[in-house]
Amino acid sequence: MNKYVKQLKEGILDNNPVLVQLLGMCPTLATTTELKNAVGMGLAATAVLVCSNLFISLLRKFIPKQVRIAAYIVIISGFVTAVELLMRAYLYSLYQALGLFIPLIVVNCIILARAEAFASKNKPLPSMVDGLAMGLGFTFALCLLAFVRELLGAGTVFGYQIPGYTPMVVFILPAGAFMTLGFLIATVQKIRSVTAERAKQKQTQGIKPASAAAEAASGEEEKA
Amino acid sequence: MEATKNNAVVQSALVGLKLLLICAIIAGVVSFVYALTLEQYEANILETKRQAIGAIFEKDSLDDPKQAAEIDGVVIYEVYENGALIGYCAEVASAGFGGDIEMMIGYQSDGSILGVEFISHSETPGLGSKAGQPAYLEQYVGQSGVLTLGTDVDAVSGATVSSRAVLAGVNAATAALQSVLSGGAVNE
Amino acid sequence: MNFGQILLMMFTALLVENFIFSKFYGCCPFLGVSEKPSTALGMGMAVTFVITVSGAVTWVVYYCLLEPFGLEYLKTIAFILVIAALVQFIEMFLRKFIPALYSALGIYLPLITTNCAVLSSALLIVQNGYGFVESVCFCFAASLGFTLAIVVFAGLRTRMENADPPAAFKGFPLTLIAAGLLAMAFSCFSGVKF
């Protein structure tokens, strides 16, 4: 059980798909004008991630290696369409607000990356937990960004007006999206480098796991 | 040699077959969900329209709106309360800043505007979306005929495109309603 | 649509509703493959090619295969399959018949399947109800807008290499903030309507 808790923490904080792995930028930037949309987008992607990870893990011995990417894409797009159909039936206003970005979950790199890197090599239950962890990490990052943008750009939180505040509209506009995310990731990098430094001071001998992780992260940046 | 070649053909056929099977299963699942949710989706569309009409006429005990005509993409509804005609509604889509703005415009039986409500839009929140708020839309109440921006209604500052889109939609709806009323195309 | 309207639509797709700066379609390659102007141009050309061809093919698939049978709800699945197959096919075709172009674009092609600009332009065609010629023109203009954005941004980033930002801002955050500034510049086109 403990293993799954660790997996969840990994996905939400240490290895957050948006803030650390820097994946899935399009929906992150586009759907975070309002907190409500961010929650909706995050949970829709989480649902798809959990289902597709489970399904791909179950079929991992059946799917032929040569056409695995095509098979993953078909499975993922199937679940995305199912989620889209369910949303327009039961969450109609959210469906209207997210618009084209629901079908675009198909090409969200987080989902394909988890299918290839995790679900295709692991048993169904850990794969589901992995999907949940990554999905919640995605949702968390989206909410953080949307909270800042909605608060500064529209002067509201979840649609409730903050009295006596003149909103700075630029945070709602595309330019604000890029910049807010830039500052958010800079903050995360700062926190990570500080914790890595502390860990280094604590254990002066042997392998330093935190700093090794930081090094891995900076390597990923260059790749991205 | 022949055997290995045959083997390769069988192998790739098997790969194709497996992929086809996955496609078929997924298509089946999606079709099932589609059939399951279609009714609710159509009900949602109707419900949003009914709510918009109810909000314009400030009544929640209206009869089901009756579609009377469709001219140039504008759908005209007759609005009844307890079987008596109390006005008209026009549903129209107008190109805004972020995409089409779909709106419902309510008219009294004499053709003057009773109210405008957004059904769906994708304008920038906090900016273009202000054109969907009462402060702007209330300016239309009581107006009739062809309206112009600046004289009949004032645009929302910072949201000129959205304001203009609403105005264009209202004018198109009014024109469509006029032609229906004068042409007597409304069948009882 | 007549010729003038198509031109205006193309202008809108190119600048006013730029894929990157107003719609956020295709941000991953925009942020990822924009270190050097030359690679950015290669990526942009590959994307332009794929989007324009896939626009034409998905239009045919939607209006000739899906719509007649009432299968519109399968469009996402059908489109992504068509795009994946098309990218694969274009890669093979270029390698065989136009090796010069293949060596220029080859390495970018596999990345394009998961570029959301391709899928979204196919979906937008259906959403906006464009005809065949309009669809192809729209796709061409929109993907040219993508190319413009990524090349301009790559030029900006080569200048940034000499900058010495605070440690926390190094790498991705600085890239995002520069993109924000560029988006602000592009927002002067926003709201231009004819």
XYZ file of C-alpha atoms in Angstrom:
606
model
C 0.000 0.000 0.000
C 2.818 2.322 0.993
C 4.220 1.920 -2.482
C 1.083 3.489 -3.992
C 1.166 6.455 -1.628
C 4.738 7.064 -2.701
C 3.674 6.786 -6.341
C 0.947 9.383 -5.779
C 3.333 11.800 -4.058
C 5.800 11.287 -6.889
C 3.198 12.205 -9.517
C 1.740 15.205 -7.725
C 4.911 16.798 -6.350
C 8.364 15.358 -7.054
C 7.742 14.385 -10.633
C 4.822 16.652 -11.520
C 4.088 16.216 -15.246
C 3.675 19.944 -15.924
C 5.903 21.718 -13.419
C 8.824 19.271 -13.424
C 8.543 17.129 -16.558
C 7.290 20.116 -18.595
C 4.773 18.068 -20.581
C 1.286 18.942 -21.818
C 1.829 22.651 -22.335
C -1.089 23.345 -24.699
C -3.994 22.538 -22.346
C -2.033 23.977 -19.420
C -1.797 27.363 -21.084
C -5.153 27.389 -22.822
C -7.672 26.196 -20.242
C -6.415 28.035 -17.181
C -8.289 31.310 -17.603
C -10.722 30.176 -14.920
C -10.271 27.841 -11.971
C -13.502 26.033 -12.872
C -12.208 25.139 -16.350
C -8.846 24.056 -14.955
C -10.497 21.609 -12.560
C -12.699 20.284 -15.356
C -9.817 19.878 -17.789
C -7.600 18.261 -15.149
C -10.211 15.746 -14.081
C -11.185 14.905 -17.676
C -7.532 14.202 -18.483
C -7.181 12.190 -15.253
C -10.158 10.023 -16.186
C -8.642 9.348 -19.594
C -5.206 8.659 -18.085
C -6.513 6.132 -15.554
C -8.647 4.313 -18.131
C -6.017 4.268 -20.872
C -3.245 3.179 -18.487
C -5.423 0.340 -17.167
C -6.467 -0.792 -20.620
C -2.986 -0.602 -22.128
C -1.528 -2.445 -19.157
C -4.113 -5.200 -19.517
C -3.344 -5.509 -23.224
C 0.426 -5.064 -22.906
C 1.120 -8.659 -23.964
C -1.476 -8.577 -26.739
C -0.462 -5.336 -28.486
C 2.154 -6.052 -31.197
C 5.389 -4.114 -30.680
C 5.584 -2.766 -34.255
C 2.256 -0.947 -34.131
C 2.081 -0.170 -30.421
C 1.998 3.629 -30.831
C -0.919 3.375 -33.255
C -2.697 1.017 -30.853
C -2.122 3.400 -27.917
C -3.450 6.334 -29.923
C -6.592 4.418 -30.869
C -7.210 3.385 -27.270
C -6.571 6.876 -25.924
C -8.741 8.593 -28.536
C -11.511 6.095 -27.797
C -11.508 7.000 -24.123
C -11.273 10.700 -24.920
C -14.337 10.466 -27.155
C -16.184 8.544 -24.439
C -15.306 11.213 -21.871
C -16.376 13.925 -24.314
C -19.728 12.230 -24.912
C -20.298 11.771 -21.182
C -19.388 15.391 -20.451
C -21.758 16.828 -23.005
C -24.519 14.744 -21.497
C -23.877 15.302 -17.808
C -21.581 18.368 -17.526
C -22.921 20.442 -20.392
C -21.699 23.905 -19.343
C -18.171 22.607 -18.725
C -18.294 20.875 -22.109
C -19.131 24.211 -23.741
C -16.417 26.061 -21.832
C -13.593 23.648 -22.712
C -14.650 23.360 -26.341
C -12.030 21.954 -28.684
C -9.635 21.160 -25.850
C -11.540 18.021 -24.851
C -10.799 16.165 -28.118
C -7.279 17.568 -27.946
C -6.646 15.480 -24.801
C -5.789 12.787 -27.389
C -2.547 14.556 -28.272
C -1.694 15.520 -24.698
C 1.852 14.210 -24.489
C 1.456 13.233 -20.821
C -0.976 10.451 -21.687
C 1.067 8.917 -24.492
C 4.243 9.296 -22.417
C 2.733 7.374 -19.471
C 1.385 4.689 -21.789
C 4.802 4.140 -23.344
C 6.950 4.614 -20.244
C 4.830 2.976 -17.562
C 1.628 1.165 -18.529
C 3.249 -0.926 -21.254
C 5.709 -2.391 -18.746
C 3.731 -2.703 -15.516
C 0.797 -4.600 -14.006
C -2.720 -3.122 -14.196
C -3.052 -1.870 -10.612
C 0.239 0.090 -10.435
C -0.544 1.461 -13.905
C -3.905 2.753 -12.714
C -2.288 4.369 -9.675
C 0.322 5.886 -11.963
C -2.424 7.315 -14.175
C -4.195 8.716 -11.133
C -0.983 10.212 -9.738
C 0.019 11.855 -13.007
C -3.543 13.031 -13.635
C -3.813 14.600 -10.207
C -0.394 16.189 -10.654
C -1.619 17.669 -13.931
C -4.816 18.894 -12.252
C -2.821 20.378 -9.377
C -0.535 22.335 -11.723
C -3.504 23.553 -13.761
C -5.343 24.712 -10.652
C -2.289 26.548 -9.332
C -1.873 28.406 -12.616
C -5.589 29.094 -13.004
C -5.844 30.354 -9.420
C -3.119 32.951 -10.028
C -4.466 33.958 -13.433
C -8.085 34.214 -12.369
C -7.217 36.087 -9.172
C -4.939 38.648 -10.823
C -6.604 38.808 -14.224
C -10.297 38.806 -13.379
C -10.283 39.505 -9.648
C -12.311 36.381 -8.905
C -11.778 32.990 -7.274
C -14.041 30.219 -8.606
C -16.157 33.025 -10.060
C -16.587 34.853 -6.742
C -15.611 38.521 -6.939
C -12.827 39.871 -4.715
C -14.146 43.272 -3.568
C -12.128 46.420 -4.151
C -9.672 44.968 -6.664
C -9.078 46.221 -10.186
C -8.141 43.227 -12.339
C -5.096 43.232 -14.603
C -6.547 41.790 -17.770
C -3.166 40.803 -19.221
C -3.098 37.731 -16.970
C -6.170 36.364 -18.739
C -4.680 36.999 -22.183
C -2.242 34.531 -23.844
C 0.760 36.677 -22.867
C -0.180 36.346 -19.210
C -0.505 32.592 -19.557
C 3.075 32.188 -20.767
C 4.499 34.525 -18.151
C 2.584 33.176 -15.176
C 3.679 29.645 -16.046
C 7.251 30.920 -16.435
C 7.233 32.415 -12.958
C 5.556 29.325 -11.519
C 8.206 26.990 -12.930
C 10.953 29.364 -11.782
C 9.502 29.139 -8.262
C 9.457 25.350 -8.466
C 13.084 25.313 -9.649
C 14.069 27.594 -6.776
C 12.342 25.353 -4.213
C 13.957 22.271 -5.725
C 17.445 23.738 -5.710
C 17.031 24.873 -2.084
C 15.822 21.431 -0.952
C 18.596 19.787 -2.937
C 21.153 21.993 -1.215
C 19.742 21.161 2.195
C 19.836 17.458 1.442
C 23.433 17.841 0.367
C 24.343 19.495 3.647
C 22.558 16.781 5.638
C 24.233 13.776 4.117
C 27.739 14.776 3.234
C 28.818 11.299 2.238
C 27.443 8.617 -0.095
C 24.904 9.136 -2.873
C 22.786 12.284 -2.671
C 19.399 11.370 -4.072
C 17.860 14.844 -4.073
C 20.679 16.516 -5.949
C 20.786 13.626 -8.379
C 17.089 14.243 -9.030
C 17.770 17.927 -9.591
C 20.482 17.060 -12.061
C 18.112 14.727 -13.876
C 15.550 17.525 -14.010
C 17.979 20.004 -15.514
C 18.894 17.356 -18.070
C 15.238 17.047 -18.993
C 14.990 20.767 -19.456
C 17.667 20.771 -22.062
C 15.892 17.978 -23.844
C 12.591 19.879 -23.800
C 13.154 -19.839 -47.626
C 9.544 -20.098 -48.739
C 8.508 -21.074 -45.244
C 10.117 -18.060 -43.581
C 8.534 -15.773 -46.160
C 5.135 -17.274 -45.471
C 5.802 -16.979 -41.798
C 6.543 -13.260 -42.160
C 3.308 -12.746 -44.096
C 1.340 -14.577 -41.400
C 3.093 -12.513 -38.750
C 2.248 -9.160 -40.316
C -1.305 -10.297 -41.029
C -1.617 -11.183 -37.357
C -0.331 -7.736 -36.383
C -2.859 -6.077 -38.654
C -5.622 -8.300 -37.321
C -4.788 -7.450 -33.716
C -4.796 -3.729 -34.484
C -8.097 -4.106 -36.288
C -9.546 -5.951 -33.298
C -8.494 -3.149 -30.937
C -10.040 -0.565 -33.290
C -13.259 -2.548 -33.464
C -13.525 -2.893 -29.682
C -12.862 0.809 -29.129
C -15.351 1.833 -31.838
C -17.909 -0.472 -30.228
C -17.393 1.021 -26.767
C -17.626 4.578 -28.106
C -20.782 3.781 -30.080
C -22.320 2.308 -26.947
C -21.525 5.436 -24.906
C -22.836 7.588 -27.754
C -26.157 5.781 -27.845
C -26.361 5.972 -24.068
C -25.772 9.726 -23.853
C -27.438 11.067 -27.002
C -30.846 11.622 -25.406
C -29.414 13.521 -22.450
C -27.301 15.695 -24.769
C -30.287 16.687 -26.869
C -32.231 17.389 -23.703
C -29.368 19.643 -22.542
C -29.486 21.710 -25.721
C -33.245 22.144 -25.410
C -32.962 22.955 -21.711
C -30.378 25.748 -22.281
C -32.663 27.313 -24.886
C -35.671 27.022 -22.622
C -33.746 28.595 -19.755
C -32.634 31.502 -21.938
C -36.210 32.120 -23.078
C -37.467 31.804 -19.513
C -34.879 34.344 -18.330
C -35.857 36.845 -21.040
C -39.581 36.602 -20.347
C -38.937 36.317 -16.591
C -41.327 33.409 -16.350
C -40.659 29.799 -15.583
C -44.039 28.387 -16.493
C -43.845 28.878 -20.254
C -45.026 26.262 -22.699
C -42.451 24.550 -24.882
C -41.236 27.112 -27.462
C -42.576 26.401 -30.927
C -40.226 26.813 -33.875
C -41.972 29.055 -36.400
C -39.440 29.689 -39.143
C -35.777 29.661 -40.066
C -34.413 32.502 -42.198
C -30.710 33.029 -43.020
C -29.625 30.937 -40.064
C -31.902 32.733 -37.608
C -34.404 30.456 -35.905
C -37.619 32.157 -34.830
C -39.681 30.686 -32.001
C -43.177 31.612 -30.881
C -43.449 31.863 -27.128
C -46.681 30.759 -25.486
C -47.869 30.947 -21.922
C -50.851 28.744 -21.124
C -51.630 28.522 -24.806
C -51.601 32.282 -25.448
C -48.948 33.909 -27.688
C -46.947 36.384 -25.582
C -44.000 37.131 -27.867
C -41.229 35.806 -30.089
C -37.686 34.609 -29.649
C -34.885 34.497 -32.190
C -31.873 32.260 -31.886
C -28.841 33.542 -33.755
C -25.091 32.897 -33.978
C -22.759 35.825 -34.558
C -18.968 35.719 -35.027
C -17.344 37.179 -31.916
C -13.741 37.448 -30.848
C -13.106 33.867 -29.788
C -15.658 32.112 -31.983
C -19.387 32.140 -32.526
C -21.571 33.791 -29.914
C -24.897 31.990 -29.780
C -27.652 34.080 -28.322
C -31.372 34.249 -27.816
C -33.224 37.500 -28.394
C -36.716 37.934 -27.015
C -39.332 40.201 -28.618
C -42.693 41.421 -27.463
C -45.568 40.809 -29.841
C -45.142 44.361 -31.242
C -41.551 43.550 -32.299
C -39.669 45.561 -29.671
C -36.805 43.835 -27.865
C -37.577 42.335 -24.486
C -34.126 41.034 -23.699
C -30.954 39.368 -24.953
C -29.346 36.283 -23.394
C -26.168 34.408 -24.306
C -26.564 30.672 -24.862
C -22.899 29.915 -25.449
C -19.797 31.897 -26.267
C -16.025 31.600 -26.155
C -15.075 35.230 -25.559
C -12.139 36.088 -23.315
C -13.280 35.832 -19.682
C -13.275 39.190 -17.943
C -12.973 41.077 -21.216
C -15.116 40.061 -24.180
C -17.371 38.119 -21.838
C -18.499 41.482 -20.411
C -20.594 41.874 -23.552
C -22.702 39.005 -22.182
C -23.411 40.737 -18.891
C -26.601 42.652 -18.054
C -24.858 46.061 -18.018
C -24.376 45.822 -21.772
C -27.335 43.680 -22.778
C -29.898 45.775 -20.874
C -29.272 48.612 -23.334
C -31.169 46.604 -25.937
C -34.366 46.347 -23.910
C -37.209 48.318 -25.464
C -35.328 49.110 -28.685
C -36.664 48.267 -32.104
C -35.616 48.531 -35.734
C -32.032 48.593 -37.021
C -29.647 49.597 -34.239
C -26.219 51.231 -34.490
C -23.327 51.156 -32.062
C -22.632 54.491 -30.380
C -26.095 55.945 -30.870
C -28.559 53.258 -29.755
C -26.173 51.190 -27.645
C -22.698 51.884 -26.275
C -19.974 49.249 -26.711
C -18.239 47.769 -23.676
C -14.840 49.440 -23.480
C -12.097 46.940 -24.285
C -14.591 44.576 -25.857
C -15.566 46.341 -29.055
C -15.434 43.214 -31.207
C -17.721 41.280 -28.882
C -20.091 44.241 -28.528
C -20.242 44.621 -32.287
C -20.896 40.894 -32.673
C -23.874 41.080 -30.331
C -25.235 44.091 -32.205
C -24.869 42.346 -35.574
C -26.647 39.291 -34.172
C -29.526 41.367 -32.798
C -29.959 43.252 -36.070
C -29.956 40.009 -38.061
C -32.544 38.542 -35.707
C -34.747 41.634 -35.908
C -34.612 41.619 -39.704
C -35.526 37.934 -39.784
C -38.441 38.426 -37.390
C -39.730 41.398 -39.402
C -39.747 39.403 -42.616
C -41.564 36.571 -40.879
C -44.173 38.866 -39.356
C -44.788 40.909 -42.518
C -44.711 37.887 -44.809
C -47.190 36.066 -42.625
C -44.924 33.024 -42.710
C -45.870 32.142 -39.147
C -48.276 29.266 -39.258
C -50.525 28.736 -36.337
C -16.787 32.140 -50.047
C -15.300 34.174 -52.870
C -11.618 34.836 -53.427
C -11.488 37.978 -51.281
C -13.176 36.288 -48.353
C -10.755 33.384 -48.535
C -7.840 35.827 -48.474
C -9.268 37.540 -45.408
C -9.846 34.189 -43.711
C -6.241 33.245 -44.421
C -4.978 36.533 -43.010
C -7.042 35.985 -39.876
C -5.717 32.443 -39.462
C -2.140 33.591 -40.052
C -1.931 36.552 -37.678
C -5.114 37.454 -35.830
C -5.904 33.971 -34.603
C -2.338 32.720 -34.647
C -2.237 29.088 -33.532
C 0.441 29.696 -30.914
C -0.246 33.145 -29.582
C -3.998 33.220 -29.473
C -5.112 29.582 -29.472
C -2.187 27.732 -27.849
C -2.309 24.925 -30.423
C 1.111 23.348 -30.896
C 2.872 24.844 -27.910
C 4.975 21.745 -27.195
C 7.080 21.906 -30.385
C 6.966 25.699 -30.189
C 8.731 25.626 -26.819
C 10.739 22.481 -27.512
C 12.139 22.802 -31.032
C 12.906 26.508 -31.129
C 16.522 26.673 -30.033
C 17.967 27.447 -33.449
C 16.227 29.292 -36.310
C 17.314 26.615 -38.792
C 15.742 23.701 -36.887
C 12.699 25.857 -36.181
C 12.297 26.494 -39.897
C 12.631 22.768 -40.603
C 9.982 21.930 -38.034
C 7.721 24.701 -39.320
C 7.989 23.481 -42.905
C 7.301 19.884 -41.898
C 4.246 20.983 -39.902
C 2.980 23.172 -42.745
C 3.278 20.261 -45.130
C 1.535 17.766 -42.853
C -1.258 20.114 -41.757
C -2.103 21.138 -45.321
C -2.193 17.548 -46.588
C -4.022 16.241 -43.531
C -6.555 19.060 -43.826
C -7.455 17.893 -47.315
C -7.555 14.209 -46.348
C -9.563 14.638 -43.141
C -12.084 16.799 -44.992
C -12.658 13.941 -47.431
C -12.795 11.392 -44.598
C -15.335 13.421 -42.635
C -17.667 14.391 -45.458
C -17.382 11.209 -47.539
C -17.031 8.503 -44.892
C -18.285 9.669 -41.501
C -21.140 12.035 -42.243
C -23.078 9.842 -44.694
C -23.241 7.091 -42.053
C -24.006 9.347 -39.084
C -20.684 8.559 -37.432
C -19.648 12.166 -36.713
C -18.935 11.304 -33.094
C -16.062 9.050 -34.189
C -14.263 11.990 -35.791
C -11.538 12.343 -33.143
C -10.538 8.690 -33.488
C -10.745 8.758 -37.275
C -8.758 11.979 -37.587
C -5.918 10.924 -35.316
C -5.634 7.612 -37.158
C -5.587 9.388 -40.503
C -2.947 11.818 -39.256
C -0.752 9.060 -37.809
C -0.993 7.031 -41.010
C -0.409 10.117 -43.142
C 2.728 11.114 -41.245
C 4.030 7.571 -41.648
C 3.188 7.627 -45.351
C 4.703 11.045 -45.987
C 7.876 9.921 -44.274
C 8.158 6.838 -46.513
C 7.265 8.816 -49.628
C 9.838 11.533 -48.968
C 12.565 9.009 -48.171
C 11.969 7.221 -51.438
C 11.267 10.039 -53.871
C 12.517 13.359 -52.479
C 15.536 12.426 -50.348
C 16.739 16.034 -50.148
C 13.510 17.140 -48.503
C 13.524 14.014 -46.348
C 16.949 14.749 -44.938
C 15.794 18.286 -44.159
C 12.458 17.380 -42.544
C 12.908 13.712 -41.678
C 13.760 13.963 -38.010
C 10.781 16.206 -37.263
C 8.158 14.094 -38.959
C 7.564 11.466 -36.236
C 7.049 14.251 -33.673
C 4.203 15.731 -35.662
C 1.585 13.067 -34.897
C 1.330 14.334 -31.345
C 1.450 17.996 -32.353
C -1.981 19.242 -31.400
C -1.905 21.891 -34.125
C -2.517 19.124 -36.691
C -5.493 17.548 -34.946
C -6.981 20.899 -33.988
C -6.842 22.272 -37.519
C -8.658 19.149 -38.716
C -11.297 19.603 -35.998
C -11.609 23.338 -36.687
C -12.382 22.688 -40.349
C -15.380 20.624 -39.308
C -16.417 23.028 -36.574
C -16.341 26.042 -38.914
C -18.024 24.128 -41.727
C -15.436 25.002 -44.364
C -15.643 23.663 -47.905
C -12.774 21.741 -49.475
C -10.861 24.676 -50.995
C -11.421 26.826 -47.905
C -10.164 23.991 -45.707
C -6.926 23.635 -47.609
C -6.384 27.419 -47.627
C -7.189 27.645 -43.922
C -4.795 24.832 -43.050
C -2.029 26.331 -45.138
C -2.418 29.796 -43.614
C -2.758 28.553 -40.033
C 0.303 26.337 -40.281
C 2.222 29.171 -41.903
C 1.299 31.184 -38.818
C 2.790 28.401 -36.715
C 5.992 28.521 -38.788
C 6.180 32.296 -38.464
C 5.772 32.102 -34.694
C 8.354 29.377 -34.171
C 10.979 30.970 -36.456
C 10.598 34.425 -34.899
C 10.799 32.872 -31.456
C 13.912 30.887 -32.340
C 15.567 34.121 -33.439
C 14.666 35.617 -30.086
C 16.089 32.652 -28.211
C 19.496 32.820 -29.895
C 19.795 36.332 -28.472
C 18.829 35.064 -25.046
C 21.734 32.635 -24.888
C 24.020 35.501 -23.857
C 21.702 36.638 -21.068
C 22.543 35.839 -17.466
C 19.262 35.418 -15.581
C 18.858 34.419 -11.909
C 19.545 30.692 -11.487
C 15.889 29.795 -10.912
C 14.871 31.365 -14.221
C 17.469 29.525 -16.301
C 16.114 27.363 -19.060
C 12.392 26.831 -19.380
C 11.009 29.708 -17.252
C 12.940 32.306 -19.209
C 11.768 30.737 -22.460
C 8.155 30.994 -21.286
C 8.524 34.619 -20.274
C 10.066 35.482 -23.639
C 7.151 33.695 -25.295
C 4.833 35.826 -23.174
C 6.455 39.010 -24.437
C 6.175 37.811 -28.018
C 2.525 36.913 -27.422
C 1.991 40.451 -26.182
C 3.448 41.767 -29.428
C 1.179 39.476 -31.432
C -1.845 40.575 -29.420
C -1.783 43.860 -31.334
C -3.399 41.877 -34.168
C -6.123 40.551 -31.917
C -9.579 41.848 -32.512
C -8.823 42.852 -36.088
C -12.031 41.958 -37.902
C -13.117 42.714 -41.417
